[in-house]
Amino acid sequence: MKRLEWDNLHVLLAVVRSGNLKRAAQRLRLSTATLSRRLDALEEQLGGQLLERSSTGCLPTAFGQRIAGLAEQMEGAANEILREADSPENVEGTVRVNADEWLSFLVIALLAPIRPRHPLLDMEVLTTPHPVNLARREADLSLRYAEPETRDLVAEPLGEIEFALYGASHYLDRHRPALAARDWANLDFVGLEESRLDQDLETWWQGLDGAPPPWLRCNQTLGIYDGVIAGAGLGIVEKRTAKLTPTLELVMDMPGLTREVWLCTHRSLRESARIKAVRDFLVQAWPH
């Protein structure tokens, strides 16, 4: 009887969900070559083609869809086993927290005091532009900008974060006259690249009279932060993050650029000791 390798089925699920070998490899922290070898091994073992590969991505064959569906059932059963094994008495193990770039920065800045309280606890912070799937155990906790509508998740508000326009001191020193006159046309700006322009945080500069589009664009919000620190121009930075950075100066508040933050977990993990310990810590430590 053939012995299936669960890791290879996990690879198949990642590819089916992402539709792309490269993205699946990044999510699994594998090289694309290793991921391809595992898929080939799985197809050889099962005796059928699982994926249609092209230059634009991957689509499951009919056979691949059936296998992926069964693999999802296996994944669900494995997650149930982990939930049952999660002791309600001992705070130990790994807790994975998911957030976007700004919120990850803040979470990491807060975490140090949890170590002496729970020395058997390990933390992972997973930074993604969009929330991961908590039902699939892609993370244990997730910080989000909206209260989830699904009843499978439990959420509590942490408060709001605010964004404002900042610049590095050495950049501002060279442009004081233009800043004093609000002569935005003669200043430089840093923003996000086009794939992220669907967010209202990335169109703020259009409200500044005469401001040119950002000359430097990044695909991550912390790239803006790095660019502003380096003196590449002005950019939107989360205010608590800016306060942790002595070289940044506030240029202008941006009323309306606020986000309400929700801390979410799957309902089945609500009573887990390790999850509850981290959740309670973040609620208490979150600056208000």
Short mmCIF file of N, CA and C in Angstrom, two decimals, residues 6 28-29 34 37 63 78 88-89 96 129 141 171-172 181 213 231-232 252 259 261 263 266 272:
data_model
loop_
_atom_site.label_atom_id
_atom_site.label_comp_id
_atom_site.label_asym_id
_atom_site.label_seq_id
_atom_site.Cartn_x
_atom_site.Cartn_y
_atom_site.Cartn_z
N TRP A 6 2.22 13.71 3.64
CA TRP A 6 1.33 14.85 3.89
C TRP A 6 1.96 16.15 3.42
N LEU A 28 5.27 28.77 1.78
CA LEU A 28 5.78 27.58 2.46
C LEU A 28 7.26 27.69 2.81
N ARG A 29 7.88 28.81 2.42
CA ARG A 29 9.31 29.04 2.67
C ARG A 29 10.16 27.95 2.01
N THR A 34 12.31 23.23 -5.30
CA THR A 34 11.92 22.20 -4.33
C THR A 34 10.42 21.94 -4.40
N ARG A 37 9.61 19.87 -7.43
CA ARG A 37 10.00 18.46 -7.26
C ARG A 37 8.98 17.71 -6.42
N PHE A 63 -8.81 15.80 -11.73
CA PHE A 63 -8.21 14.89 -10.76
C PHE A 63 -7.58 15.68 -9.61
N ALA A 78 -6.43 17.34 10.87
CA ALA A 78 -5.17 17.59 11.57
C ALA A 78 -5.28 18.81 12.48
N PRO A 88 -5.31 23.43 28.00
CA PRO A 88 -5.89 24.63 28.58
C PRO A 88 -5.18 25.07 29.84
N GLU A 89 -4.17 24.31 30.27
CA GLU A 89 -3.54 24.58 31.56
C GLU A 89 -2.13 25.16 31.42
N ARG A 96 1.26 32.19 16.51
CA ARG A 96 1.53 32.94 15.29
C ARG A 96 0.54 34.09 15.17
N PRO A 129 0.17 41.62 3.40
CA PRO A 129 -0.66 42.80 3.11
C PRO A 129 -2.14 42.56 3.36
N LEU A 141 -3.68 34.26 15.67
CA LEU A 141 -4.28 35.56 15.92
C LEU A 141 -4.04 36.45 14.71
N TYR A 171 16.11 65.97 5.73
CA TYR A 171 15.40 66.39 4.51
C TYR A 171 14.65 67.69 4.77
N LEU A 172 13.97 67.77 5.89
CA LEU A 172 13.18 68.96 6.20
C LEU A 172 14.07 70.19 6.35
N ALA A 181 5.67 77.53 3.37
CA ALA A 181 4.72 78.09 2.41
C ALA A 181 3.73 77.05 1.90
N PRO A 213 2.91 63.40 -7.90
CA PRO A 213 2.82 62.00 -7.45
C PRO A 213 4.14 61.56 -6.81
N GLY A 231 15.48 60.13 3.74
CA GLY A 231 15.47 61.47 3.18
C GLY A 231 15.02 61.52 1.74
N ALA A 232 14.28 60.50 1.29
CA ALA A 232 13.81 60.47 -0.09
C ALA A 232 12.62 61.40 -0.32
N MET A 252 2.48 67.26 8.91
CA MET A 252 1.08 67.66 8.91
C MET A 252 0.21 66.47 9.32
N ARG A 259 -7.47 54.09 11.25
CA ARG A 259 -7.93 52.72 11.08
C ARG A 259 -8.29 52.14 12.45
N VAL A 261 -8.58 48.96 14.73
CA VAL A 261 -7.86 47.69 14.73
C VAL A 261 -8.63 46.66 15.56
N LEU A 263 -8.54 42.58 16.99
CA LEU A 263 -7.74 41.38 17.25
C LEU A 263 -8.65 40.17 17.12
N HIS A 266 -9.74 32.31 15.86
CA HIS A 266 -10.80 31.35 15.54
C HIS A 266 -11.53 30.95 16.82
N SER A 272 -7.89 28.38 24.39
CA SER A 272 -6.51 27.88 24.45
C SER A 272 -5.68 28.77 25.37
#
